[in-house]
Coordinates of C-alpha atoms and ligand atoms in Angstrom, one line a residue:
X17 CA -46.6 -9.9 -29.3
X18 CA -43.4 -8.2 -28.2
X19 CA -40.1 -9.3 -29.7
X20 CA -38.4 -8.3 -26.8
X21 CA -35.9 -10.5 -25.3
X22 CA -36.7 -12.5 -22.2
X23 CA -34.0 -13.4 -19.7
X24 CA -35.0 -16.3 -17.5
X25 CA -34.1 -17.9 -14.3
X26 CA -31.9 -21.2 -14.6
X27 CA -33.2 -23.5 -12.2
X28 CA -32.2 -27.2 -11.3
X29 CA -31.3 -27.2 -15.2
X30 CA -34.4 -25.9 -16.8
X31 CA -34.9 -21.9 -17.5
X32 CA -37.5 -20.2 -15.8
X33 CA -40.0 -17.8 -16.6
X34 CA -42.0 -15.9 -14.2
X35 CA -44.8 -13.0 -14.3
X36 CA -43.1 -10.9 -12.3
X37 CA -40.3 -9.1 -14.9
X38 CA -37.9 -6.3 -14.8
X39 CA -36.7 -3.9 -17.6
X40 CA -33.0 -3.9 -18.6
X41 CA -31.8 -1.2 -20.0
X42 CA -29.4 0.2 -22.7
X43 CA -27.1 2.6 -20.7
X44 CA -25.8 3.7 -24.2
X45 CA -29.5 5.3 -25.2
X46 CA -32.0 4.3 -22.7
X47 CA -33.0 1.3 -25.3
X48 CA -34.7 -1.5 -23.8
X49 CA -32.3 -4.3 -24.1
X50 CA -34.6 -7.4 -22.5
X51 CA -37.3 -7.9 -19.9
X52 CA -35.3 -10.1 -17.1
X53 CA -38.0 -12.8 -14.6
X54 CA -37.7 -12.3 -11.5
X55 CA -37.3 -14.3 -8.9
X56 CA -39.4 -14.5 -5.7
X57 CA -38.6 -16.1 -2.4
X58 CA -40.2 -19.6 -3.4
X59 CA -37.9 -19.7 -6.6
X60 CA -34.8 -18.9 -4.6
X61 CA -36.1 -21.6 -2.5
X62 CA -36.7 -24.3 -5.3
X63 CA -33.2 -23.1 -6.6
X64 CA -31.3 -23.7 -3.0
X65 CA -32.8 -27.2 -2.3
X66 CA -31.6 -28.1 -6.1
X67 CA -28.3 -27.0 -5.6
X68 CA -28.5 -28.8 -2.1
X69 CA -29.5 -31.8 -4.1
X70 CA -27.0 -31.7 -6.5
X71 CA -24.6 -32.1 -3.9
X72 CA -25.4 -35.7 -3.1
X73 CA -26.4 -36.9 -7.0
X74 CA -23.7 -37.0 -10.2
X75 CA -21.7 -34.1 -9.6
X76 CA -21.4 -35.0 -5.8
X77 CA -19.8 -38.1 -6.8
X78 CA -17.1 -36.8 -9.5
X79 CA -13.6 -36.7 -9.0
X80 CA -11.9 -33.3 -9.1
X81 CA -10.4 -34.1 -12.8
X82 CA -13.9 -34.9 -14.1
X83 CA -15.1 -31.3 -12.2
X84 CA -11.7 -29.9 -14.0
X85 CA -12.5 -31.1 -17.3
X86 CA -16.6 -29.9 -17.2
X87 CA -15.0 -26.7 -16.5
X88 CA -12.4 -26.2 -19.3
X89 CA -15.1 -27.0 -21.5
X90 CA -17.2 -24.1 -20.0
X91 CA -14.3 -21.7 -20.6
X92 CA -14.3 -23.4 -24.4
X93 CA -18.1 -22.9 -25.2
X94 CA -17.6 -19.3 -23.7
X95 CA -15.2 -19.1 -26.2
X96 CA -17.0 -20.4 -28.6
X97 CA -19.4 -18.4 -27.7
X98 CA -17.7 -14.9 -27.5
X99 CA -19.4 -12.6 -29.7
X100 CA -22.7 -13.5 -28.1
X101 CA -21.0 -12.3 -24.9
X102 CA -19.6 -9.2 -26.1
X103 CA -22.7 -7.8 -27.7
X104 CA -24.4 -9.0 -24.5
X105 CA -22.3 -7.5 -22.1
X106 CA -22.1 -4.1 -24.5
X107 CA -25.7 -4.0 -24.2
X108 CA -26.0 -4.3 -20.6
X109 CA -23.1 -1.8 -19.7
X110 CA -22.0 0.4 -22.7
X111 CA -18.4 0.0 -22.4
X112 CA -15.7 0.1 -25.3
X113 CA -15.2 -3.1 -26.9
X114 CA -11.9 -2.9 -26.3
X115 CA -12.1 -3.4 -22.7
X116 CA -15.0 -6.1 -23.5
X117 CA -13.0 -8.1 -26.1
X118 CA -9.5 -7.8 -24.2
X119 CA -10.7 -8.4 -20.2
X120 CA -14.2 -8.8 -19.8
X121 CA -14.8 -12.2 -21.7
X122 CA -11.4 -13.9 -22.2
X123 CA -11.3 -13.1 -18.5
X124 CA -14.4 -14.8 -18.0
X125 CA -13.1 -18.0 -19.6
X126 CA -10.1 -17.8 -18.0
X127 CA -11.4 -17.9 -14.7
X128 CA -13.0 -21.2 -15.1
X129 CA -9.6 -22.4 -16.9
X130 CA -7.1 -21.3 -14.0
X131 CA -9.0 -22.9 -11.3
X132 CA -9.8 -25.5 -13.3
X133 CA -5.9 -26.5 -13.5
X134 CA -5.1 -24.5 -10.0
X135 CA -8.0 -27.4 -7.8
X136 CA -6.1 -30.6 -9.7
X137 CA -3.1 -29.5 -7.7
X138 CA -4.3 -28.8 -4.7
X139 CA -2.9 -30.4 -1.6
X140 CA -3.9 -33.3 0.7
X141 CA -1.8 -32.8 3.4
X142 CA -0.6 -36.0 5.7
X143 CA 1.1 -35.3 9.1
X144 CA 2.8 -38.2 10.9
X145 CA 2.7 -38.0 14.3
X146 CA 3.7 -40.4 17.1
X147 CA 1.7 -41.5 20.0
X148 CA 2.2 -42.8 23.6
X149 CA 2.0 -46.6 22.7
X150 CA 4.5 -46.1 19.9
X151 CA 2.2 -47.0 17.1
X152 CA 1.5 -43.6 16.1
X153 CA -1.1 -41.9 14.2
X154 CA -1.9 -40.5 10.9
X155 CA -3.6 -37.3 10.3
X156 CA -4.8 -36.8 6.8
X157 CA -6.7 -33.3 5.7
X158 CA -9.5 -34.2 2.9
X159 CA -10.5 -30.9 1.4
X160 CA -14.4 -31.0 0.9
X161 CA -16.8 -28.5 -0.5
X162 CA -18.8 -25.6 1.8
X163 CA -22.0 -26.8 -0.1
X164 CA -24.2 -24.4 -1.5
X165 CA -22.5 -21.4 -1.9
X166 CA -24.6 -17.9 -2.7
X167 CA -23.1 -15.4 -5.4
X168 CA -23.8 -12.1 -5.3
X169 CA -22.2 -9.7 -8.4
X170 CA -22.2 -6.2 -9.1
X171 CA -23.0 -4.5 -12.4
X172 CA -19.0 -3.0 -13.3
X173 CA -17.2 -6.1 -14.7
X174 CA -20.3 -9.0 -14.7
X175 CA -19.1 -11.7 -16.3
X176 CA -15.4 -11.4 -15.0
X177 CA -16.4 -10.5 -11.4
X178 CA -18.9 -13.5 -11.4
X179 CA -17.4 -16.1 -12.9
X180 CA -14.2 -14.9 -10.8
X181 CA -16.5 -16.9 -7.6
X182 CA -18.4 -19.0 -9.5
X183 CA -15.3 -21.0 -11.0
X184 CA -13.2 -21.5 -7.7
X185 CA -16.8 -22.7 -6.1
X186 CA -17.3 -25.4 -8.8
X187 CA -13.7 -26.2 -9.0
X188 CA -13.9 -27.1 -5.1
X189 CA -17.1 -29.4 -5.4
X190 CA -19.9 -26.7 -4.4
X191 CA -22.6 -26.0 -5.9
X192 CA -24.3 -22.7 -6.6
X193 CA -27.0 -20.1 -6.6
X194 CA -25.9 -17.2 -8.4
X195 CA -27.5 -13.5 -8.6
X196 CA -26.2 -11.2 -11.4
X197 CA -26.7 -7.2 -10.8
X198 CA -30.7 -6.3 -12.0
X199 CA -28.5 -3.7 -13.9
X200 CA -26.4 -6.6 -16.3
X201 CA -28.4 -9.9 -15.7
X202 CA -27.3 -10.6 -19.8
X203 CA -24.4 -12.3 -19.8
X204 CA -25.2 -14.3 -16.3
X205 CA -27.6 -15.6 -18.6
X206 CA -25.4 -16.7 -21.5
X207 CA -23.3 -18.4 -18.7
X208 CA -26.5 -20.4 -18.1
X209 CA -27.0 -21.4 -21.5
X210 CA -23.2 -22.1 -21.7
X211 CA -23.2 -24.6 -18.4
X212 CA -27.0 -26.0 -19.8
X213 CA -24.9 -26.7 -23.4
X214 CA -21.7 -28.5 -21.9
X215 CA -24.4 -31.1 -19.4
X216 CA -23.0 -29.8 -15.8
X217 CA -25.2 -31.7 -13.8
X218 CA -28.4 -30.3 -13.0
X219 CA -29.0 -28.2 -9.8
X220 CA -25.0 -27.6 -9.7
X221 CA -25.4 -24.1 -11.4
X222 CA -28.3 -21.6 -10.2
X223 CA -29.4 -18.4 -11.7
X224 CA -31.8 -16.4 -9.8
X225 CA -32.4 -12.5 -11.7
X226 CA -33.5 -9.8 -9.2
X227 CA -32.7 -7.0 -6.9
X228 CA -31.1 -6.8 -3.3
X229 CA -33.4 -5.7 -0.4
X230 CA -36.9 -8.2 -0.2
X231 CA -35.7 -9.3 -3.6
X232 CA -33.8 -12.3 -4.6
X233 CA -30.2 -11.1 -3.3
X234 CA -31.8 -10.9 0.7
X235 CA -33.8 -14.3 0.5
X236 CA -30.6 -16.0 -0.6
X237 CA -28.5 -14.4 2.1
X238 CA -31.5 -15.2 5.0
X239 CA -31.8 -19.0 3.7
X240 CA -31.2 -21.8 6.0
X241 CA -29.8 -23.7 3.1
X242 CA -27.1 -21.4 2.0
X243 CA -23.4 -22.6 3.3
X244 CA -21.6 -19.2 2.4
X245 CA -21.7 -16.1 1.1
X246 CA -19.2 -14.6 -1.5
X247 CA -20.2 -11.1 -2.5
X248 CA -18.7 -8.2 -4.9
X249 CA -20.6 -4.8 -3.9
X250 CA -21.3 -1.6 -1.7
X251 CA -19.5 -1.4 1.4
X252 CA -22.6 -0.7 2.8
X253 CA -24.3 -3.2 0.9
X254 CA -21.9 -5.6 3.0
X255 CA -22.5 -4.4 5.9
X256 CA -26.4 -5.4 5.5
X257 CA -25.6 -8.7 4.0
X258 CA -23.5 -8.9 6.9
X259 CA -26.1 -8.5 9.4
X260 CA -28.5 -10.9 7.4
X261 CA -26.0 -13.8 7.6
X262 CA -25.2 -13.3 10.8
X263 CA -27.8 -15.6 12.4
X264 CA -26.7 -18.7 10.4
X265 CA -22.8 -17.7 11.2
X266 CA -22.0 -18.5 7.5
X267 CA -18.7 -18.0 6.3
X268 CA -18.7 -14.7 4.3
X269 CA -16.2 -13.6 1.8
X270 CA -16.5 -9.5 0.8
X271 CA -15.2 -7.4 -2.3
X272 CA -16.0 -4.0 -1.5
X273 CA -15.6 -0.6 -2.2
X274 CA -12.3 1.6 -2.8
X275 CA -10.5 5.2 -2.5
X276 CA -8.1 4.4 -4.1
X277 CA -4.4 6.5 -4.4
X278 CA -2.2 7.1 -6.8
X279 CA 1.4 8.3 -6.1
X280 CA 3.4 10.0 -8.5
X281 CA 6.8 10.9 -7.5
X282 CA 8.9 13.6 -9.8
X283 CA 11.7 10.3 -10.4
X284 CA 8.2 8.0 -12.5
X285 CA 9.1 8.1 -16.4
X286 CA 6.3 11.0 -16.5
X287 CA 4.5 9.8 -19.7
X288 CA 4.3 6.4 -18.5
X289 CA 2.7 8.0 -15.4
X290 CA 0.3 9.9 -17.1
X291 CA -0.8 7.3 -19.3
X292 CA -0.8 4.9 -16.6
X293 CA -3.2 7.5 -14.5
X294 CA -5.4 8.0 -17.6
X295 CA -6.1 4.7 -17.3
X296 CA -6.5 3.9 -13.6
X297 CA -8.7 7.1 -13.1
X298 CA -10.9 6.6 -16.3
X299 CA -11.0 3.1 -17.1
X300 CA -15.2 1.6 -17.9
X301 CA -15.6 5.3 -17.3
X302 CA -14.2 4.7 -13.8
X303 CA -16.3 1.9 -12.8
X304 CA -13.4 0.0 -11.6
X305 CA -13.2 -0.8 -7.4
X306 CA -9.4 0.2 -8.1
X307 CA -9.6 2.9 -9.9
X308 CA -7.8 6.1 -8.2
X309 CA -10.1 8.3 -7.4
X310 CA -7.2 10.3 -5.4
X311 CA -3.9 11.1 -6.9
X312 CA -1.2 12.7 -5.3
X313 CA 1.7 13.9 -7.1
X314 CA 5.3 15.1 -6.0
X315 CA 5.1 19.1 -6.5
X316 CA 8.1 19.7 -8.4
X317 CA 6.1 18.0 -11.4
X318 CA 2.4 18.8 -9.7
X319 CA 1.1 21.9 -12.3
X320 CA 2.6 20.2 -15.1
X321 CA 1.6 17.0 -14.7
X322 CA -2.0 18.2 -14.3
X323 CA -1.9 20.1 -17.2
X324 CA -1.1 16.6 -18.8
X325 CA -4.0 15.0 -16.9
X326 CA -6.8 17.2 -18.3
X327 CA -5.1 17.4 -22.1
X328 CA -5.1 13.4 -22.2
X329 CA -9.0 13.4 -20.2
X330 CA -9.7 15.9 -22.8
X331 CA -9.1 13.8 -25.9
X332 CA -11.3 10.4 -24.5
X333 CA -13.4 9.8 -27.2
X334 CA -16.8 9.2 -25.2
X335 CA -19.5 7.6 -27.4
X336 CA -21.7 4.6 -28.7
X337 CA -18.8 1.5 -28.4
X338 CA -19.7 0.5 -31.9
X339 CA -18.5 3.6 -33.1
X340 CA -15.0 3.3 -31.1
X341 CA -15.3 5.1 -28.3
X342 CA -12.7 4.8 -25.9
X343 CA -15.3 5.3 -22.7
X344 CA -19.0 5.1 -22.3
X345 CA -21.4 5.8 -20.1
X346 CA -22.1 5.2 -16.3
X347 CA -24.3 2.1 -15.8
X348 CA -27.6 4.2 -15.1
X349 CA -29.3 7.6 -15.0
X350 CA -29.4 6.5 -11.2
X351 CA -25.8 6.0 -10.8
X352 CA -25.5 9.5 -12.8
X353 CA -27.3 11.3 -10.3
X354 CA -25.4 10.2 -7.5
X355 CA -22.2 11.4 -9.6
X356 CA -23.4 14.8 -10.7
X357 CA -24.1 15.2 -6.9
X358 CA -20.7 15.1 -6.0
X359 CA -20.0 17.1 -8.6
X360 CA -21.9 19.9 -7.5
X361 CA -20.6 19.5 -4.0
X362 CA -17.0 19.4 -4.8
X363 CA -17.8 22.7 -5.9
X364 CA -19.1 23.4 -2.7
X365 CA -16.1 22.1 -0.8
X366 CA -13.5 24.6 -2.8
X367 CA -12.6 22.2 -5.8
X368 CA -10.8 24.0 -8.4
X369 CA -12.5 22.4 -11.8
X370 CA -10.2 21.4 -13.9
X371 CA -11.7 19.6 -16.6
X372 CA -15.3 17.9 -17.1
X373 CA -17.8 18.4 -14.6
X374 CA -20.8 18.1 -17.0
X375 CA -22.9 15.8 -18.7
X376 CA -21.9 15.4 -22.5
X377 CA -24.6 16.4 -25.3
X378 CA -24.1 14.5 -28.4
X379 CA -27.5 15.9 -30.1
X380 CA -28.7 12.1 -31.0
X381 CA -29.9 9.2 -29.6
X382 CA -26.8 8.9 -26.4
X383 CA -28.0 12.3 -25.5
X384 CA -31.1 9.5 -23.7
X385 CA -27.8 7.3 -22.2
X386 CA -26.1 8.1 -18.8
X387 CA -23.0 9.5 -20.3
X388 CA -20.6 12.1 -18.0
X389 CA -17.7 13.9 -18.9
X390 CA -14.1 12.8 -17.8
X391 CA -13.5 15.1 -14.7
X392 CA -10.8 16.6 -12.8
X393 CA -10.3 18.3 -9.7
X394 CA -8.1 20.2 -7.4
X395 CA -7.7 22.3 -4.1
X396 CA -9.7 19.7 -1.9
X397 CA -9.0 19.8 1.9
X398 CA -7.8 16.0 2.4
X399 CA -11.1 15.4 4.2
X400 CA -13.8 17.0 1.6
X401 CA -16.3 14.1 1.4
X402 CA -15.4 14.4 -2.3
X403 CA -11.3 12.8 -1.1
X404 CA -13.3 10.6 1.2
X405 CA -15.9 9.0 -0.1
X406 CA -15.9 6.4 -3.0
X407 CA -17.9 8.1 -6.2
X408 CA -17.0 5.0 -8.6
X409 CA -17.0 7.5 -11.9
X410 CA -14.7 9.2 -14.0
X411 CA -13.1 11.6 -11.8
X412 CA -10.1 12.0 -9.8
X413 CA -8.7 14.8 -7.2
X414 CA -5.1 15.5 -7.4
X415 CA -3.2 17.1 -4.8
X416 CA 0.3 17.8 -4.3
X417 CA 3.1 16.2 -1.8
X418 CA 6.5 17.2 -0.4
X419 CA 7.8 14.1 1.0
X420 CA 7.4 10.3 1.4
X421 CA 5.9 10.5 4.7
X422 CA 3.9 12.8 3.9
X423 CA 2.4 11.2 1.1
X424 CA 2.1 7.6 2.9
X425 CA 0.3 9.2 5.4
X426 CA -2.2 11.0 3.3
X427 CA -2.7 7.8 0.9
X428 CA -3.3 5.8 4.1
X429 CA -5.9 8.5 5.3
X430 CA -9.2 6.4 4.2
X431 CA -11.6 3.9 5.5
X432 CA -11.1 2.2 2.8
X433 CA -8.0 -0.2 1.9
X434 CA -8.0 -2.2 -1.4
X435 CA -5.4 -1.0 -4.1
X436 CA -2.6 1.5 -5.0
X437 CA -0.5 2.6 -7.5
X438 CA 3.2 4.0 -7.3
X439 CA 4.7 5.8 -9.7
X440 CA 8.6 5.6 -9.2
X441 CA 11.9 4.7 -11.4
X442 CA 13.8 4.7 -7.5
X443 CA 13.1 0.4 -7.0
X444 CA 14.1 1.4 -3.2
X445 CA 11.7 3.8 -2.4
X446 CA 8.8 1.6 -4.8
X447 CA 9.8 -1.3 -2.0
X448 CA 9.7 1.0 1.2
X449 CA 6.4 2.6 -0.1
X450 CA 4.5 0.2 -1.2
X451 CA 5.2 -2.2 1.8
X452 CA 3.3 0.6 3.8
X453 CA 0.4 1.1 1.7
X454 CA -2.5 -0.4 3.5
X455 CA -4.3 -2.2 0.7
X456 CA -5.2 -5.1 -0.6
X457 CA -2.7 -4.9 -3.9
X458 CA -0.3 -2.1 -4.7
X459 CA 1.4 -2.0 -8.2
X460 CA 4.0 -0.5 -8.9
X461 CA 4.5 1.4 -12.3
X462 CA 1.3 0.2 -13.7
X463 CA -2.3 -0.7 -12.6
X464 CA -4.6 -3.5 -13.0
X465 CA -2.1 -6.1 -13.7
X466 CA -3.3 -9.5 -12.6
X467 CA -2.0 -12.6 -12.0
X468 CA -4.8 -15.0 -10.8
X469 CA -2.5 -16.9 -8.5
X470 CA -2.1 -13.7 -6.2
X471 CA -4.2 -12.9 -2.8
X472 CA -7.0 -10.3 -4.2
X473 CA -9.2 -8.4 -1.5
X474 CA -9.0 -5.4 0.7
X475 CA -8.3 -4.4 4.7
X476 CA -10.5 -2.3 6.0
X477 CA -13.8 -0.8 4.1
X478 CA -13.0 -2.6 1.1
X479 CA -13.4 -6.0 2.2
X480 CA -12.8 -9.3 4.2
X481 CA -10.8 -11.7 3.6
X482 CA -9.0 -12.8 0.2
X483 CA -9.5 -14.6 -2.9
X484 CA -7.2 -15.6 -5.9
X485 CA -5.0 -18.5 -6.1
X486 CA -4.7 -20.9 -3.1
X487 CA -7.0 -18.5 -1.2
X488 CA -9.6 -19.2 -2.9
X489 CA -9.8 -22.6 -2.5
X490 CA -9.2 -22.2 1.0
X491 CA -12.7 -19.8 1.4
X492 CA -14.3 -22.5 -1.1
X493 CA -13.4 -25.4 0.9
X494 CA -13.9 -27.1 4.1
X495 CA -11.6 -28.8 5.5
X496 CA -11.8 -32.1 7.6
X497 CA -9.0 -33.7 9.7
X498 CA -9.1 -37.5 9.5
X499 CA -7.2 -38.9 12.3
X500 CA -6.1 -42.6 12.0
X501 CA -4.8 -44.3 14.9
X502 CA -2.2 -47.3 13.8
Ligands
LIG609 P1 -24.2 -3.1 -4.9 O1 -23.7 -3.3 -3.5 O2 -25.3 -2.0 -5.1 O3 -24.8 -4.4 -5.5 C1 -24.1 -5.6 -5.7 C2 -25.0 -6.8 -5.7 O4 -25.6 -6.9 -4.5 C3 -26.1 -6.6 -6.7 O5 -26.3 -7.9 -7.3 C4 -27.3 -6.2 -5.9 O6 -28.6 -6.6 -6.4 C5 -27.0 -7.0 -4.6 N1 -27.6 -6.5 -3.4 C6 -27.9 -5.2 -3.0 N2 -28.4 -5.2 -1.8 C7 -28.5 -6.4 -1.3 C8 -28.9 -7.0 -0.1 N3 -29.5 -6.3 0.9 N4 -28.9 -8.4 0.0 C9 -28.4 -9.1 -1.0 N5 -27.9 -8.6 -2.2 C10 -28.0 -7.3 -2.3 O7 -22.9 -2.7 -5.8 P2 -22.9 -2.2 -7.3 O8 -23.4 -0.8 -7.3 O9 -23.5 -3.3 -8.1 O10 -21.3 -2.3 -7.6 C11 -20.5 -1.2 -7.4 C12 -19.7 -1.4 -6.1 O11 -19.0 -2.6 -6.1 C13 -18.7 -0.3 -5.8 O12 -18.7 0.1 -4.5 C14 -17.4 -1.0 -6.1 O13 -16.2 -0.5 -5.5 C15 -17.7 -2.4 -5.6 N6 -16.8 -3.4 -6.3 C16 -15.8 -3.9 -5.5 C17 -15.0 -4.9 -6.1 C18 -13.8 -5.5 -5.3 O14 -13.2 -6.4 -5.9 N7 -13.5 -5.0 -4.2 C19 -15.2 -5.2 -7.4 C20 -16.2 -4.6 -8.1 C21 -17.0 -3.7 -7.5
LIG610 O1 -9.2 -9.0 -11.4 C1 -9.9 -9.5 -10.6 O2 -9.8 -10.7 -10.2 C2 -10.9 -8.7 -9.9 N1 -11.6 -9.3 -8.9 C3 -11.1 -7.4 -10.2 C4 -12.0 -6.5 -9.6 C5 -12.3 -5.3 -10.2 C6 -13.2 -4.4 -9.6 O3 -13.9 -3.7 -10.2

């Protein structure tokens, strides 16, 4: 018998197992790191009418402190639980455990913490208002929950991005059905032993493992059942879930994809900038929706800060994360192949190759992983399909700029709209720039700062609408005008 882990569905609070399995694999060395159940259309259905159940039984009927209080003591057991989450989530993905240990899981458990605290002070807003016969009226607005709300994650942050939807959703009274990536379906898993552990009420929290198109991710998107749809993904993937949902009308919320600019003007601290661009361009080996993947720098520093860029891209230690490397590998030999092509065509388009531009060889076991070299390019046309399109890997174009127009204009250039980074010690010209960046979030002298109360989302391509804060609990909620007559 095979001692091969088996990740299971989580159903109406038992795990399920099903014939019909998937591989998940090591991206570090091709290893097989568990065979994941899939789910078929009548699971997804036995997990929707259990989450509509749920609605009307225990958790249906708790107050918003006793839903507070389950869900601090999530965020505890996920604590409690954190090396199991970290070896989980470093075998589905391959990232340093740096990133894993300092945002992946405390994130995780924050999530469930901050909305946890943010829902017990939410508003119930009362408007007086006064009526013909002088008795006038009271209008009182009861903030309910959607229902049963569908989850779809990506594979580049899983816990964090998941539990980022999943949190809010509880905190507001809803209950869900949840579909982790088929690339990192571990720690979605753990997160079902964790909610199974602390007793939330059965039905409340689904797990469903499988794929998008005629897998699970579709037949939750086409079931009557399903109230709304929050989704981290593909812009394109969007689109189709889009489509899909568009015969129920259900209320959608959408994390998409990014192009994301970097502007360095020749007034940034310049080793602040570079460090900061290191990072932003070659964080989880770029897997980051706002990493830049475009960075345009004032030409009086231009050559020498790109001699900077490729010395400091140069020294990444890529590697096994157990044997501290600062970046690993892309998620899949998939995903690889769809980077090495636009490798080869930004050759094609006139890139000048800085750096990178291959894939590694380590002569061991990695040499069987999906790792890629940290790459640099420049000389792009600003409308190369390698500055348009988003290639979500370790690579970056930088160009130069003369001016502030200029530079706005060129940053702005993109279907896509969800974060920035300026690089400025002149506070004036930070304020005047960033207020025209057309984005979702725009930091200024750093990158990937978050503050959980904030509006997070992005205009055009890169999504619709916005979570984070009070906006969450406005897409998680529903809200009903109760108009009293005196
Ligand atoms: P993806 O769109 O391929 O998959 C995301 C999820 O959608 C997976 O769970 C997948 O199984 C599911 N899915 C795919 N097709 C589906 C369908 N037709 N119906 C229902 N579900 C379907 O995205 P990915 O490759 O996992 O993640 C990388 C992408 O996510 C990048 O474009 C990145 O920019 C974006 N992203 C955006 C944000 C943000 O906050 N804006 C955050 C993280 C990632
Ligand atoms: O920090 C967050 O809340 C968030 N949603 C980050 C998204 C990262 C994209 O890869």
């Amino acid at each position: 018998m095979s001692s091969v882990k088996i990740l299971k569905n989580y159903i109406d609070g038992q795990f399920v197992e099903t014939k019909m399995t998937f591989d998940d694999i090591n991206p570090v060395d091709g290893s097989l790191v568990a065979h994941v159940c899939e789910a078929d259309k009548e699971l997804v259905d036995r997990a929707v009418l259990a989450a509509k159940r749920a609605l009307k039984g225990e958790w249906g009927s708790y107050s918003v402190t006793q839903r507070a209080k389950l869900l601090h003591n999530v965020a505890n057991e996920i604590e409690r639980r954190f090396d199991d989450f970290v070896t989980a989530e470093i075998a589905d993905t391959g990232k340093a455990y740096d990133q894993v240990k300092n945002i992946d899981i405390p994130r995780g458990a924050a999530n469930f913490r901050f909305f946890a605290d943010l829902v017990q002070n939410q508003d119930e807003k009362i408007f007086e208002m006064t009526t013909a016969d002088g008795c006038g009226a009271t209008n009182q607005i009861v903030n309910k929950p959607l229902g049963v709300v569908a989850v779809i994650s990506p594979w580049n942050l899983p816990l964090l991005l998941m539990t980022w939807k999943v949190s809010p959703a509880l905190a507001c009274g809803n209950t869900v059905i949840v579909k982790p990536s088929e690339e990192t379906p571990f720690t979605a898993t753990l997160l079902a032993e964790v909610m199974d552990k602390v007793g939330m009420p059965k039905g409340v929290f689904n797990l469903l493992h499988g794929f998008g198109p005629k897998s699970a991710g579709a037949y939750m998107i086409e079931h009557p059942e399903v109230t709304a749809i929050t989704f981290t993904g593909e812009s394109d993937t969007g689109k189709t879930i889009m489509k899909n949902a568009a015969d129920g009308l259900k209320p959608v919320s959408f994390e998409l994809g990014g192009k994301n600019a970097a502007i360095v003007f020749a007034d940034a601290d310049f080793d602040k900038a570079v460090a900061g661009t290191v990072r932003s361009v070659f964080s989880n080996c770029g897997q980051v929706c706002l990493c830049s993947e475009r960075v345009y720098v004032e030409r009086s520093i231009f050559d020498k800060f790109v001699v900077s860029l490729k010395e400091n891209a140069e020294k990444i230690k890529i590697g096994k994360p157990e044997e501290g490397a600062d970046m690993g590998p892309l998620i899949s030999k998939k995903h690889r192949e769809k980077v090495l092509s636009y490798f080869s065509l930004a050759l094609t388009e006139g890139a000048k190759l800085v750096t990178g531009g291959k894939v590694p060889v380590f002569g061991n076991d990695c040499d069987n992983g999906s790792f890629i070299e940290p790459t640099i390019w420049t000389d792009l046309p600003e409308d190369a399909r390698c500055v348009k399109e988003e290639i979500f890997g370790p690579v970056c174009h930088i160009s130069p700029f003369d001016n502030e127009d200029e530079v706005i204009m060129k940053a702005n250039n993109s279907d896509y709209g969800l974060a920035a980074a300026i690089w400025t010690s002149d506070m004036d010209k930070a304020n005047r720039v960033s207020r025209q960046m057309e984005v979702g979030i725009c930091w200024v002298n750093d990158w990937f700062l978050r503050d959980l109360r904030t509006p997070f989302g992005g205009v055009k391509l890169s999504g619709i609408g916005r979570e984070g804060g009070a906006h969450s609990l406005e897409f998680y909620c529903e809200p009903l005008t109760i108009c009293i007559k005196h």
